Every structure is written in C-alpha cells, then in structure tokens.
Amino acid sequence: MSMEITAAKIILANLRERIEIGGDGKFRLPGIVTQKELDALEFVISGQLDAPMPVSTQPVVKAYTEQAKSPTPTVPATLEPESAPEVDAAVALDLSTLSLTESDSAYRVCMDFGTAMSKATFVHDGEDDEMENIQVLKLGIPGDQENIDEVMLVSSVFIDANGLLWFGQHAVEQAQYAPEGRNSRMDNIKRALSEDNLGEPVSTTYNPTSHQITYEDIVLAYLAFFTWTINCALLNDVDGPKVSTNFKRRFAMPCFPRANARKVESKLKVLLGEAQILADTFKDEIHQGLTLSRFLSALNQLRAEKRSYPFIEFSVTEPLGVAGSLLSWQTSQDSLALVVDIGAGTSDFSLYRLNVVVNDDGIKSTAGEVDGTARGITEAGNHLDQILLALILRKSGVDGSHPKYRNITHALERDIRFHKEALFSPAAEASLTLYTGDPVDISLDEFLVEPAVRLFENSLRTTLTQILESAHPDWINWVRANPSRNLTIVLTGGGATLPMAKKLAEGTVTAHGVTIPVAAAKSFPEWLREDYPDLEDHYPRVAVSLGGARKNTIHSMGVLKATGIGGGGYQLDRFPTRGN
C-alpha cells in the first residue's frame, strides 16, 4: 500500500504543478488529463488510502473485455521500478490458429501498417458477385484511444524501466512519466522496414533494460498488438459474421526499391503470421504492459522450428490499394494516374497506367508503374506539425529561456495533431491554451504564408514536375493525344485534404515541353457514397486497406519501361504482388 500511496502522491503532485492561475484569477488545467491522473484521483476519492489491500505489481489499464469495463482504480507501479519483483518468463505458446481448417476466402482483412497510424479493413463477399460487405475496423476502441480516432491505431512502442512493453496510445501516455533523458518511445518503427536495419540492436535510448532486442523484435511486437486489436474488433463483433482466427489477410506495402520490396514482402509474410500466434498467446496481457522477458521467451519458442502461415495471402502496394478503392468495377477505363500519398513521415509519388476491362468474360484489371516515377520526400504531416509548433511558440513569445519552456513544448508536442486538424477545419483557426494558461490563436492564413510552409508547397509541386520529366515523353503525348484524357491526381493519406495538396490537382502541368490538363480523382468515390456514406471522413486514411481487402484487386504489371501512343509497345520489368 505504501508504494501505491507514494505513486499517487507523485502523480497528483505533477497534476497540481500543471494547474495555473489565469488572468481572471481562476484556476486552469492546460492540456489533457491522463489515464494515470484519473486513476490516482479515483484512488484517493474512493478512500483506498485507508483500506488495506495487496500491492499490485502490474499496471492495471482498461482492456477490451467485459470485466475491464469498470476497472478498479490502481496506480501503475512504473514510478518505482526498483520495487517490481522478478517475473517468471515461462510462456506457453497458443498455436491453436495453426491447427484450424482453412478459412473461407470470402472473408478478408487488409492491414495497413502506417508510420503514425495503422488501419485495417474487413471485406465479406456477398452471394451476389457484385456485393461487398465492407467494415473499416474500429481499432481505436480496443486500443483505448477512441477519443483520438476510432478506426486508426497509434503506431508507437515504449519500453519502461520495469521492462514492460507498451503499445499505441498507452505507449504515448507511459512515456510521459519516464525520467528525463532516460528513455524514449519509438514512433517511427515502420522505418526499420525501409532502412534495412531490422537486425540492428535497439539503442539504450529506447531500451533501458538489460535484454538484447532488435528492431525486428520491436516491429513484431507492435504487429502482435496491431493483430490483437483486429481480433478484438472483428472476432468480438456480436453482430458481425463469425470468423475464425486464421482469417485471410493481406498487407499494404510502401513503394520501396524493387529489390528491397521483395525482401520486405517476404519478411512481413512471416512477421504477420507470427504476430497472430503472439496475439493468441498473450491475449489482453498485450495491452496491460507486456513483460519484455515473456515476449522474448515466446519469440524464442515460436522460432525454435520453422512454421508456415497460409492465412497470410499477399501484399498490395499502397498506390494500387488506393486505386482499387476508387473503382466501382462496373465500367472499363484506361488512364494515367499520379498517386500522391501525403502521410506522417513522407510524401510518396507514383505514376501508373491503370487499365480496367469489364465485359461478359469478367473483370481484368492491370496497372503498370511508369519507369523512374516512384519518389518520396521527407516533407509530410510531421513536418507541418513542427512548423506549427514553432509558429505557436514564436507568436506567444516563448523560447528556451522561458522557465516553463519544457512543460510548454511537451504539452504542445502531445496535442499538436489536434491543433493542426483544427487549423485545417472549416473554422480555419486553432485556438489553444498553453501549459501556462496563456491563450494563443493561429489562423490558417498566417500559417500558410510561413516560409517553411511555402517551401513545403513548392517541394510538392517541384516533385510532381520532376516525376513527369523522368517519365518517357510518350506518356505525356499519350495524354495529349486524347482531348478527353487528363492526368488524374489521386490524393491520399492524412494530408490529402491540405490546401497545398489540393493545388497539385488544379489547372495544368508542363513536362517535356508539353502542357496537359490535370484533374483530381474524387475525394470520395460515388460507389462508396451510395452504400457507405459514413466512411467519407475516414476515407483518405483508410483507402489503402479498403482497396486491398476487396475481392477485385489491381494486378501489377511491374515497371513500364516505355510505350508508344496507343495500345502497344510495353517493355516490362515484372514484380508479382500476388501469390507466392
């Protein structure tokens, strides 16, 4: 009990430190109240200071179970790591999924492991060939972050001083209580896939324990959590179809260089299969502070022998996932499309020729990536977050000499995404209160004229032009040859609605001395508007997983080296994205 009382006092003292007196003499509490602070308040209010009870050595947080809907308020013990006892690392693997009969291919999930947020969509084919039952899974509910977003899952991992793994929003919350400079949370774990450093050991900046772990271990741990939330959202849906744990699943792939893409695809097929076994093994424990030693014990057992995971089907490249979500699969088309995915860490461009033929023989859909036109830049959503944070600090007169500088910047970093969303909302203004209680108002107009924002806008436009200049001139002439044909700009990702992104799809563009018109793909496809109007707000972020889970997907033709105007003359560098 003394440990819990001490922990409660520390948390409440921190809460008291955040309370400031405003200009009107009233007390204010800037920022959000964390789950730990609520637990501490409930712990005191409930009178448990005087009630003897055994000391809990495991943090108790809300899990996605009936029993956990009204959890007993318990202060996490992570504030006193020295008091945590040794934990038995023995784990019994749950391999039940591997013994199930093959699942029905009419039930599919596509997983989109994102830099900042991860998404998943479930599709069930109806009896009618043209009927699809689509469900964007509400991962935010089992992930305890529905106040942030119901359908997206925070892509973060944190290892605390007790050797506990925390995922998603709980990783964000737990990291707030880490001693200054002791360890940090990992927010861009997806980057390990592209940088080919999965086998590298995690630095002490992120791993304060004596356990040796690699970035591959961390990616797998997060994928197990991601899979667990999918299981909760899908398998616990009493109104949905009954689906076994070996349901078919596909996964989104960024546009890596082709040799790296083959390697990453092969690796992810294994990791996603292993993730299901680990999700089965740890169940709700995975969201209550998963002991790192237990995770490593399970991983060693899992990899003690080679296993196959036939329920992991194939990858879908992110641009073709988006394109597949746009199509109704009812009409033929032949077009040149530039997919612009403005995410959190990067803005990625890819130029494709999409060819869909719908006739009595069925649907044949292919797409070829125009050679030399896949490119990414580091200016993206996180870049704009930092520009906005700097503008807020400058406008409020706060710099490094301010006595509360760390508190102010920490609170802003925690909530900057919400401030940015407010800025780009119809109100076009972000009104916020600093940690000190001082109000700050930022208008969209003043943000857009910031030199760094203008540089970002210029970088997007320059990249678009460079990509078209990199393509063979025949592609530009192919568009010009047909007066009814445009270069279609497909905007996707969290930044799809940004003003500088929308400008890319307006007017004309000139490449190889030829000017052609551009047109924006519909921000929300008509076929979805008719049947799933409630998906409109989420569509830019879930388009990849939605398109990847559909019955009909676009088959990659590989890289198109060159073409003449019209129908023939392709030279292909094939890379299959389906099957083995």
Coordinates of C-alpha atoms in Angstrom, one line a residue:
M1 CA 0.0 0.0 0.0
S2 CA 2.8 2.4 0.8
M3 CA 4.1 2.1 -2.8
E4 CA 0.7 3.0 -4.2
I5 CA 0.3 5.9 -1.9
T6 CA 3.7 7.2 -2.9
A7 CA 2.9 6.8 -6.6
A8 CA -0.5 8.5 -6.1
K9 CA 1.2 11.5 -4.4
I10 CA 3.8 11.8 -7.2
I11 CA 1.2 11.7 -9.9
L12 CA -1.1 14.2 -8.1
A13 CA 1.8 16.5 -7.3
N14 CA 2.6 16.5 -11.0
L15 CA -1.1 17.3 -11.7
R16 CA -1.0 20.1 -9.1
E17 CA 2.1 21.5 -10.8
R18 CA 0.2 21.8 -14.1
I19 CA -2.6 23.9 -12.6
E20 CA -2.1 27.6 -13.3
I21 CA -3.9 30.8 -12.4
G22 CA -5.3 32.6 -15.4
G23 CA -5.7 36.4 -15.9
D24 CA -9.2 36.2 -14.4
G25 CA -7.8 34.7 -11.2
K26 CA -9.4 31.3 -11.9
F27 CA -7.5 28.0 -11.9
R28 CA -6.9 26.2 -15.2
L29 CA -5.5 22.8 -16.1
P30 CA -3.9 23.1 -19.6
G31 CA -3.8 20.0 -21.9
I32 CA -5.4 16.6 -21.3
V33 CA -5.8 14.7 -18.1
T34 CA -4.1 11.4 -18.5
Q35 CA -5.5 8.0 -17.5
K36 CA -2.9 7.7 -14.7
E37 CA -4.0 11.0 -13.3
L38 CA -7.6 9.9 -13.3
D39 CA -6.7 6.6 -11.7
A40 CA -4.8 8.5 -9.0
L41 CA -7.8 10.8 -8.3
E42 CA -10.2 7.9 -8.2
F43 CA -7.7 6.0 -5.9
V44 CA -7.8 8.9 -3.4
I45 CA -11.5 9.7 -3.7
S46 CA -12.5 6.1 -3.2
G47 CA -10.9 6.1 0.2
Q48 CA -8.4 3.4 -0.6
L49 CA -5.7 5.3 1.2
D50 CA -7.1 3.9 4.4
A51 CA -8.1 0.4 3.1
P52 CA -5.5 -2.3 3.4
M53 CA -5.0 -4.1 0.1
P54 CA -2.3 -6.1 -1.6
V55 CA 0.2 -4.2 -3.6
S56 CA -0.2 -4.6 -7.4
T57 CA 3.0 -5.1 -9.3
Q58 CA 1.3 -5.0 -12.7
P59 CA -0.2 -1.8 -14.1
V60 CA -4.0 -2.1 -14.5
V61 CA -5.4 -0.4 -17.6
K62 CA -8.6 -0.8 -19.4
A63 CA -8.6 -4.0 -21.6
Y64 CA -11.1 -4.8 -24.2
T65 CA -13.1 -7.3 -22.1
E66 CA -16.4 -7.1 -20.3
Q67 CA -14.6 -7.5 -17.0
A68 CA -12.5 -4.5 -17.7
K69 CA -15.3 -2.0 -18.4
S70 CA -15.2 -0.8 -14.7
P71 CA -11.6 -1.4 -13.6
T72 CA -10.6 -1.0 -10.0
P73 CA -8.5 2.2 -9.9
T74 CA -4.9 1.1 -9.3
V75 CA -1.9 3.4 -9.6
P76 CA 0.7 1.9 -12.0
A77 CA 3.9 0.9 -10.3
T78 CA 6.1 2.2 -13.1
L79 CA 7.1 5.2 -10.9
E80 CA 9.0 2.9 -8.6
P81 CA 10.8 0.4 -10.8
E82 CA 13.1 -0.8 -8.0
S83 CA 10.1 -2.3 -6.2
A84 CA 9.0 -4.5 -9.1
P85 CA 9.7 -8.2 -8.4
E86 CA 11.2 -10.6 -10.9
V87 CA 8.6 -12.1 -13.2
D88 CA 8.6 -15.7 -14.4
A89 CA 9.3 -15.6 -18.1
A90 CA 7.9 -19.0 -18.9
V91 CA 5.3 -18.8 -21.6
A92 CA 3.1 -21.5 -23.1
L93 CA 2.5 -20.7 -26.8
D94 CA -1.0 -20.8 -28.1
L95 CA -0.7 -22.4 -31.5
S96 CA -4.4 -23.1 -32.0
T97 CA -4.7 -20.9 -35.0
L98 CA -2.3 -23.2 -36.9
S99 CA -4.5 -26.3 -36.4
L100 CA -7.7 -24.7 -37.8
T101 CA -9.1 -25.8 -41.1
E102 CA -8.5 -23.4 -43.9
S103 CA -10.6 -20.2 -43.6
D104 CA -13.2 -19.1 -46.1
S105 CA -11.5 -16.9 -48.7
A106 CA -14.7 -14.8 -48.9
Y107 CA -13.6 -13.1 -45.6
R108 CA -10.6 -10.9 -45.8
V109 CA -8.7 -8.2 -43.9
C110 CA -6.1 -5.9 -45.3
M111 CA -3.7 -4.4 -42.8
D112 CA -2.1 -1.0 -43.4
F113 CA 0.9 -0.6 -41.0
G114 CA 1.3 3.1 -41.0
T115 CA 4.2 5.4 -39.9
A116 CA 2.0 7.3 -37.5
M117 CA -1.3 5.4 -37.5
S118 CA -2.3 1.8 -38.6
K119 CA -5.6 0.8 -40.2
A120 CA -7.4 -2.3 -41.2
T121 CA -10.5 -3.1 -43.3
F122 CA -12.6 -6.2 -43.4
V123 CA -14.5 -7.3 -46.5
H124 CA -17.0 -10.1 -46.7
D125 CA -18.1 -11.1 -50.2
G126 CA -21.9 -11.3 -50.6
E127 CA -23.7 -14.1 -52.5
D128 CA -24.1 -11.6 -55.4
D129 CA -20.8 -11.3 -57.2
E130 CA -21.1 -7.5 -57.2
M131 CA -22.0 -7.3 -53.5
E132 CA -19.3 -6.4 -50.9
N133 CA -19.8 -6.0 -47.2
I134 CA -17.2 -3.5 -46.0
Q135 CA -16.2 -2.8 -42.5
V136 CA -13.4 -0.4 -41.5
L137 CA -12.4 -1.9 -38.2
K138 CA -12.6 0.3 -35.1
L139 CA -9.2 -0.4 -33.8
G140 CA -9.2 2.7 -31.6
I141 CA -11.8 1.1 -29.2
P142 CA -9.7 -2.0 -28.1
G143 CA -6.7 0.3 -28.3
D144 CA -8.2 2.6 -25.7
Q145 CA -7.8 5.7 -28.0
E146 CA -11.3 6.3 -29.4
N147 CA -11.0 9.9 -28.1
I148 CA -8.2 10.3 -30.7
D149 CA -9.7 8.2 -33.5
E150 CA -12.0 5.2 -33.6
V151 CA -10.5 3.5 -36.7
M152 CA -6.8 4.3 -36.5
L153 CA -4.2 2.9 -34.1
V154 CA -1.2 4.9 -32.9
S155 CA 2.0 3.3 -34.2
S156 CA 4.1 3.7 -31.1
V157 CA 6.1 1.4 -28.8
F158 CA 7.6 2.2 -25.4
I159 CA 9.7 0.1 -23.1
D160 CA 9.6 1.3 -19.5
A161 CA 12.2 1.0 -16.7
N162 CA 10.3 -2.1 -15.4
G163 CA 10.9 -3.9 -18.7
L164 CA 7.3 -3.6 -19.8
L165 CA 6.3 -3.1 -23.5
W166 CA 3.6 -0.6 -24.1
F167 CA 1.9 0.0 -27.4
G168 CA -0.2 2.6 -29.2
Q169 CA -1.7 5.4 -27.1
H170 CA -0.6 3.6 -23.9
A171 CA 3.0 4.0 -25.1
V172 CA 2.4 7.7 -25.5
E173 CA 1.0 8.0 -22.0
Q174 CA 3.6 5.9 -20.3
A175 CA 6.4 7.7 -21.9
Q176 CA 5.3 10.9 -20.3
Y177 CA 6.3 9.5 -16.9
A178 CA 9.8 8.3 -17.9
P179 CA 12.7 10.1 -16.1
E180 CA 14.0 13.0 -18.3
G181 CA 16.6 11.7 -20.7
R182 CA 16.3 8.1 -19.5
N183 CA 14.4 6.5 -22.4
S184 CA 12.1 7.5 -25.2
R185 CA 9.3 5.9 -27.1
M186 CA 9.6 4.6 -30.7
D187 CA 7.2 6.5 -33.0
N188 CA 8.5 5.6 -36.5
I189 CA 9.1 1.8 -36.1
K190 CA 7.9 1.3 -39.7
R191 CA 11.1 3.0 -40.9
A192 CA 13.1 -0.1 -39.9
L193 CA 11.5 -1.9 -42.9
S194 CA 12.7 0.6 -45.5
E195 CA 16.2 1.2 -43.9
D196 CA 17.1 -2.5 -43.9
N197 CA 18.2 -2.4 -40.2
L198 CA 15.8 -4.9 -38.8
G199 CA 18.7 -6.9 -37.4
E200 CA 20.3 -3.9 -35.6
P201 CA 20.1 -3.8 -31.8
V202 CA 17.7 -1.3 -30.3
S203 CA 19.8 1.5 -28.7
T204 CA 19.7 2.3 -24.9
T205 CA 17.8 5.4 -25.8
Y206 CA 14.8 3.2 -26.4
N207 CA 15.7 0.1 -24.4
P208 CA 16.5 0.8 -20.7
T209 CA 16.7 -2.9 -19.9
S210 CA 19.5 -5.5 -20.0
H211 CA 17.6 -7.5 -22.6
Q212 CA 19.2 -7.6 -26.1
I213 CA 16.4 -6.8 -28.6
T214 CA 16.5 -5.9 -32.3
Y215 CA 14.3 -3.6 -34.4
E216 CA 12.7 -6.7 -35.9
D217 CA 11.7 -7.7 -32.4
I218 CA 10.0 -4.3 -31.9
V219 CA 8.3 -4.4 -35.3
L220 CA 6.9 -7.9 -34.5
A221 CA 5.8 -6.8 -31.0
Y222 CA 3.8 -3.9 -32.5
L223 CA 2.4 -6.1 -35.2
A224 CA 1.2 -8.5 -32.5
F225 CA -0.6 -5.7 -30.8
F226 CA -2.0 -4.5 -34.1
T227 CA -3.2 -8.0 -34.8
W228 CA -4.7 -8.2 -31.2
T229 CA -6.8 -5.1 -31.8
I230 CA -8.0 -6.5 -35.2
N231 CA -9.0 -9.7 -33.4
C232 CA -10.9 -7.7 -30.7
A233 CA -12.7 -5.5 -33.3
L234 CA -13.5 -8.4 -35.6
L235 CA -13.9 -11.5 -33.5
N236 CA -15.8 -9.8 -30.7
D237 CA -18.3 -8.2 -33.0
V238 CA -21.5 -10.0 -31.9
D239 CA -23.4 -8.5 -34.9
G240 CA -20.9 -9.4 -37.5
P241 CA -20.1 -12.7 -39.3
K242 CA -18.4 -15.5 -37.3
V243 CA -14.8 -15.5 -38.4
S244 CA -12.0 -17.8 -37.3
T245 CA -8.6 -16.5 -36.1
N246 CA -7.0 -17.8 -39.3
F247 CA -9.0 -15.4 -41.4
K248 CA -7.3 -14.4 -44.7
R249 CA -5.3 -11.3 -44.6
R250 CA -3.3 -9.1 -47.0
F251 CA -1.0 -6.2 -46.1
A252 CA -0.1 -2.9 -47.6
M253 CA 3.4 -2.3 -49.0
P254 CA 5.1 1.1 -49.5
C255 CA 6.8 1.7 -52.8
F256 CA 10.3 0.5 -51.8
P257 CA 13.0 0.0 -54.4
R258 CA 12.1 -3.3 -56.1
A259 CA 14.9 -5.5 -54.7
N260 CA 14.1 -4.2 -51.2
A261 CA 10.4 -4.7 -51.8
R262 CA 10.8 -8.4 -52.5
K263 CA 12.8 -8.8 -49.3
V264 CA 10.4 -6.8 -47.1
E265 CA 7.3 -8.6 -48.5
S266 CA 8.8 -12.0 -47.7
K267 CA 9.7 -10.8 -44.2
L268 CA 6.3 -9.3 -43.5
K269 CA 4.6 -12.5 -44.5
V270 CA 6.4 -14.3 -41.7
L271 CA 6.1 -11.5 -39.2
L272 CA 2.4 -11.1 -39.6
G273 CA 1.9 -14.9 -39.2
E274 CA 4.0 -14.8 -36.0
A275 CA 2.0 -11.8 -34.8
Q276 CA -1.2 -13.8 -34.8
I277 CA 0.4 -16.6 -32.7
L278 CA 1.7 -14.0 -30.2
A279 CA -1.7 -12.2 -30.1
D280 CA -3.3 -15.5 -29.3
T281 CA -0.7 -16.3 -26.7
F282 CA -0.8 -13.0 -24.7
K283 CA -4.4 -12.0 -25.4
D284 CA -5.4 -9.0 -23.2
E285 CA -2.0 -9.1 -21.5
I286 CA -0.5 -7.5 -24.6
H287 CA -2.3 -4.2 -23.7
Q288 CA -1.7 -4.2 -20.0
G289 CA 2.1 -3.8 -20.1
L290 CA 3.6 -6.8 -21.7
T291 CA 6.7 -8.1 -19.9
L292 CA 9.6 -8.0 -22.3
S293 CA 11.2 -11.2 -20.9
R294 CA 7.9 -13.1 -21.5
F295 CA 7.7 -11.7 -25.1
L296 CA 11.3 -12.8 -25.8
S297 CA 10.6 -16.2 -24.3
A298 CA 7.6 -16.7 -26.5
L299 CA 9.5 -15.5 -29.5
N300 CA 12.4 -17.9 -28.9
Q301 CA 9.9 -20.8 -28.7
L302 CA 8.0 -19.7 -31.8
R303 CA 11.1 -19.6 -33.9
A304 CA 12.6 -22.8 -32.5
E305 CA 11.1 -24.5 -35.5
K306 CA 10.1 -23.4 -39.0
R307 CA 6.4 -22.7 -39.3
S308 CA 4.1 -21.7 -42.2
Y309 CA 1.2 -19.2 -42.1
P310 CA -1.0 -19.9 -45.1
F311 CA -3.6 -17.3 -43.9
I312 CA -1.2 -14.5 -44.9
E313 CA -2.1 -14.0 -48.6
F314 CA -0.2 -11.3 -50.4
S315 CA 0.9 -7.7 -50.4
V316 CA -0.9 -4.8 -52.1
T317 CA 1.2 -1.8 -52.9
E318 CA -0.1 1.4 -51.3
P319 CA -0.8 3.2 -54.6
L320 CA -2.7 0.2 -56.1
G321 CA -4.6 -0.2 -52.9
V322 CA -5.8 3.4 -53.2
A323 CA -6.6 3.0 -56.9
G324 CA -8.6 -0.2 -56.1
S325 CA -10.7 1.6 -53.6
L326 CA -11.7 4.2 -56.2
L327 CA -13.1 1.8 -58.7
S328 CA -16.7 0.5 -58.8
W329 CA -15.5 -2.4 -61.0
Q330 CA -18.6 -1.8 -63.2
T331 CA -17.1 0.2 -66.1
S332 CA -13.9 -0.1 -68.2
Q333 CA -11.3 2.7 -68.1
D334 CA -7.7 3.4 -69.3
S335 CA -6.0 6.3 -67.6
L336 CA -2.7 7.7 -66.4
A337 CA -2.8 8.4 -62.6
L338 CA -0.3 10.0 -60.3
V339 CA -0.9 8.8 -56.8
V340 CA 0.3 11.3 -54.1
D341 CA 0.3 9.8 -50.6
I342 CA 0.9 12.5 -48.0
G343 CA 1.5 10.6 -44.8
A344 CA 3.1 11.5 -41.5
G345 CA 6.7 10.8 -42.3
T346 CA 7.0 11.0 -46.1
S347 CA 5.0 12.2 -49.1
D348 CA 5.2 9.5 -51.8
F349 CA 4.6 9.9 -55.5
S350 CA 4.0 7.1 -58.1
L351 CA 2.8 7.4 -61.7
Y352 CA 0.7 4.5 -63.0
R353 CA -1.2 3.5 -66.1
L354 CA -4.5 1.9 -64.9
N355 CA -6.3 -0.4 -67.4
V356 CA -9.6 -1.9 -66.3
V357 CA -11.6 -4.0 -68.8
V358 CA -15.2 -5.0 -67.8
N359 CA -17.0 -7.3 -70.2
D360 CA -19.0 -10.6 -70.3
D361 CA -15.9 -12.5 -69.6
G362 CA -15.5 -10.8 -66.2
I363 CA -13.1 -8.1 -64.9
K364 CA -9.5 -7.8 -65.9
S365 CA -7.5 -5.1 -64.1
T366 CA -3.9 -4.3 -64.5
A367 CA -1.6 -1.4 -63.6
G368 CA 2.0 -0.6 -64.5
E369 CA 4.3 1.7 -62.7
V370 CA 5.9 4.1 -65.2
D371 CA 9.6 3.6 -65.0
G372 CA 11.5 6.1 -62.9
T373 CA 8.5 7.8 -61.4
A374 CA 8.3 6.4 -57.8
R375 CA 9.7 9.0 -55.5
G376 CA 9.4 10.2 -51.9
I377 CA 10.2 13.3 -50.0
T378 CA 10.6 13.8 -46.2
E379 CA 8.3 16.8 -46.1
A380 CA 4.9 15.5 -44.8
G381 CA 2.5 15.7 -41.9
N382 CA 5.1 15.6 -39.2
H383 CA 7.0 18.4 -41.0
L384 CA 3.9 20.6 -40.8
D385 CA 3.4 19.7 -37.1
Q386 CA 6.9 21.1 -36.4
I387 CA 6.3 24.3 -38.4
L388 CA 3.0 24.9 -36.5
L389 CA 4.7 24.3 -33.1
A390 CA 7.4 26.8 -33.9
L391 CA 4.8 29.4 -35.0
I392 CA 2.8 28.9 -31.8
L393 CA 6.0 29.4 -29.7
R394 CA 7.1 32.4 -31.7
K395 CA 3.7 34.1 -31.5
S396 CA 3.4 33.5 -27.8
G397 CA 6.9 34.8 -27.2
V398 CA 8.2 31.6 -25.7
D399 CA 11.8 30.5 -26.2
G400 CA 14.4 28.4 -24.5
S401 CA 14.9 30.9 -21.7
H402 CA 11.3 30.6 -20.5
P403 CA 11.1 28.9 -17.1
K404 CA 8.3 26.6 -18.3
Y405 CA 9.8 26.0 -21.8
R406 CA 10.0 22.2 -21.4
N407 CA 6.4 22.0 -20.0
I408 CA 5.0 24.2 -22.7
T409 CA 6.7 22.4 -25.6
H410 CA 5.9 18.9 -24.2
A411 CA 2.2 19.8 -23.9
L412 CA 2.3 21.2 -27.5
E413 CA 4.0 18.2 -28.9
R414 CA 1.4 16.0 -27.3
D415 CA -1.6 17.9 -28.8
I416 CA -0.1 19.4 -31.9
R417 CA -2.0 17.0 -34.2
F418 CA -5.3 18.2 -32.8
H419 CA -4.3 21.8 -33.2
K420 CA -3.3 21.1 -36.8
E421 CA -6.6 19.5 -37.5
A422 CA -8.4 22.5 -36.0
L423 CA -6.4 24.8 -38.2
F424 CA -7.4 22.9 -41.4
S425 CA -11.0 22.5 -40.4
P426 CA -13.8 24.8 -41.8
A427 CA -13.2 27.2 -38.9
A428 CA -9.6 27.8 -40.3
E429 CA -8.3 28.6 -36.9
A430 CA -6.6 26.9 -33.9
S431 CA -7.5 28.4 -30.5
L432 CA -5.4 26.8 -27.8
T433 CA -4.2 27.4 -24.3
L434 CA -0.5 26.9 -23.4
Y435 CA 0.7 25.0 -20.3
T436 CA 1.0 28.4 -18.6
G437 CA -2.7 29.2 -19.2
D438 CA -1.9 31.8 -21.9
P439 CA -4.3 31.7 -24.9
V440 CA -2.9 31.6 -28.4
D441 CA -4.9 31.9 -31.7
I442 CA -3.4 30.8 -35.0
S443 CA -5.3 31.4 -38.3
L444 CA -4.9 29.2 -41.4
D445 CA -3.9 32.3 -43.5
E446 CA -1.0 33.2 -41.2
F447 CA 0.2 29.6 -41.2
L448 CA 0.1 29.2 -45.0
V449 CA 2.3 32.3 -45.5
E450 CA 5.0 30.8 -43.2
P451 CA 8.2 30.5 -45.3
A452 CA 8.6 26.8 -44.3
V453 CA 5.0 26.1 -45.4
R454 CA 5.6 27.7 -48.8
L455 CA 8.8 25.7 -49.2
F456 CA 6.7 22.5 -48.5
E457 CA 4.2 23.5 -51.1
N458 CA 6.9 24.3 -53.6
S459 CA 8.6 20.9 -52.8
L460 CA 5.4 19.1 -53.6
R461 CA 4.9 20.9 -57.0
T462 CA 8.6 20.5 -57.9
T463 CA 8.5 16.8 -57.2
L464 CA 5.4 16.3 -59.3
T465 CA 7.1 18.1 -62.3
Q466 CA 10.3 16.1 -61.8
I467 CA 8.4 12.9 -61.9
L468 CA 6.7 13.7 -65.2
E469 CA 10.1 14.8 -66.6
S470 CA 11.5 11.5 -65.5
A471 CA 8.9 9.6 -67.5
H472 CA 9.3 8.8 -71.2
P473 CA 7.9 11.7 -73.3
D474 CA 5.4 9.3 -74.9
W475 CA 3.4 9.2 -71.7
I476 CA 2.7 12.9 -71.8
N477 CA 1.9 12.6 -75.5
W478 CA -0.4 9.7 -74.8
V479 CA -2.5 12.1 -72.6
R480 CA -2.4 14.9 -75.1
A481 CA -3.5 12.7 -77.9
N482 CA -6.9 12.2 -76.5
P483 CA -8.7 15.5 -75.7
S484 CA -11.0 13.8 -73.2
R485 CA -8.0 12.4 -71.2
N486 CA -6.4 14.0 -68.2
L487 CA -3.6 13.2 -65.9
T488 CA -5.5 12.1 -62.9
I489 CA -4.1 13.1 -59.5
V490 CA -5.1 10.7 -56.7
L491 CA -4.6 12.4 -53.3
T492 CA -4.5 10.1 -50.3
G493 CA -3.1 9.8 -46.8
G494 CA -3.7 12.0 -43.8
G495 CA -2.6 15.1 -45.7
A496 CA -4.9 14.6 -48.7
T497 CA -7.1 17.5 -47.7
L498 CA -4.3 20.0 -47.2
P499 CA -4.6 23.2 -49.4
M500 CA -1.1 22.7 -50.8
A501 CA -2.0 19.1 -51.8
K502 CA -5.3 20.1 -53.5
K503 CA -3.4 22.6 -55.6
L504 CA -1.5 19.8 -57.3
A505 CA -4.7 18.6 -58.9
E506 CA -5.7 22.0 -60.3
G507 CA -5.1 23.5 -63.8
T508 CA -2.3 22.2 -66.0
V509 CA 1.3 20.9 -65.7
T510 CA 4.1 21.1 -68.2
A511 CA 6.7 18.4 -68.9
H512 CA 8.9 17.7 -71.9
G513 CA 7.7 21.0 -73.3
V514 CA 4.1 19.7 -73.4
T515 CA 1.3 21.1 -71.3
I516 CA -1.5 18.7 -70.3
P517 CA -4.5 19.2 -68.0
V518 CA -4.7 17.6 -64.6
A519 CA -7.8 16.6 -62.7
A520 CA -8.4 15.4 -59.2
A521 CA -9.8 11.9 -58.6
K522 CA -12.9 12.1 -56.5
S523 CA -12.1 12.7 -52.8
F524 CA -14.8 10.1 -52.0
P525 CA -15.9 7.6 -54.7
E526 CA -19.5 7.5 -55.8
W527 CA -19.9 3.8 -55.2
L528 CA -18.9 4.3 -51.5
R529 CA -21.1 7.4 -51.2
E530 CA -24.1 5.3 -52.2
D531 CA -23.5 2.4 -49.9
Y532 CA -21.1 3.6 -47.2
P533 CA -21.6 7.4 -46.7
D534 CA -20.4 7.1 -43.1
L535 CA -16.9 6.4 -44.4
E536 CA -16.4 9.7 -46.1
D537 CA -14.5 11.4 -43.2
H538 CA -12.1 8.4 -42.8
Y539 CA -11.7 7.6 -46.5
P540 CA -8.3 9.4 -47.3
R541 CA -6.7 7.5 -44.4
V542 CA -8.3 4.1 -45.0
A543 CA -8.3 4.0 -48.8
V544 CA -5.2 1.7 -48.9
S545 CA -6.6 -1.0 -46.6
L546 CA -10.1 -0.7 -48.1
G547 CA -8.9 -1.2 -51.7
G548 CA -6.5 -4.0 -50.6
A549 CA -9.3 -6.0 -48.9
R550 CA -11.7 -6.0 -51.9
K551 CA -12.4 -9.1 -53.9
N552 CA -11.1 -7.5 -57.1
T553 CA -7.6 -6.0 -56.8
I554 CA -5.4 -4.4 -59.4
H555 CA -2.7 -6.8 -60.7
S556 CA 0.7 -5.2 -61.0
M557 CA 2.3 -5.4 -64.5
G558 CA 5.6 -4.3 -63.0
V559 CA 7.6 -1.4 -64.3
L560 CA 6.6 0.0 -67.7
K561 CA 9.9 1.0 -69.4
A562 CA 8.4 2.7 -72.4
T563 CA 5.3 2.9 -74.6
G564 CA 4.2 4.4 -77.9
I565 CA 0.9 6.3 -78.2
G566 CA -1.9 3.9 -78.1
G567 CA -2.1 0.3 -77.1
G568 CA 1.3 -1.5 -77.6
G569 CA 5.0 -1.4 -77.2
Y570 CA 5.4 -2.1 -73.5
Q571 CA 8.7 -3.3 -72.1
L572 CA 8.1 -4.8 -68.6
D573 CA 10.1 -5.4 -65.6
R574 CA 7.8 -7.7 -63.7
F575 CA 7.4 -8.0 -60.0
P576 CA 4.4 -10.0 -58.9
T577 CA 2.5 -8.6 -55.9
R578 CA 0.1 -11.6 -55.6
G579 CA 0.6 -15.2 -54.6
N580 CA 3.9 -16.7 -53.9

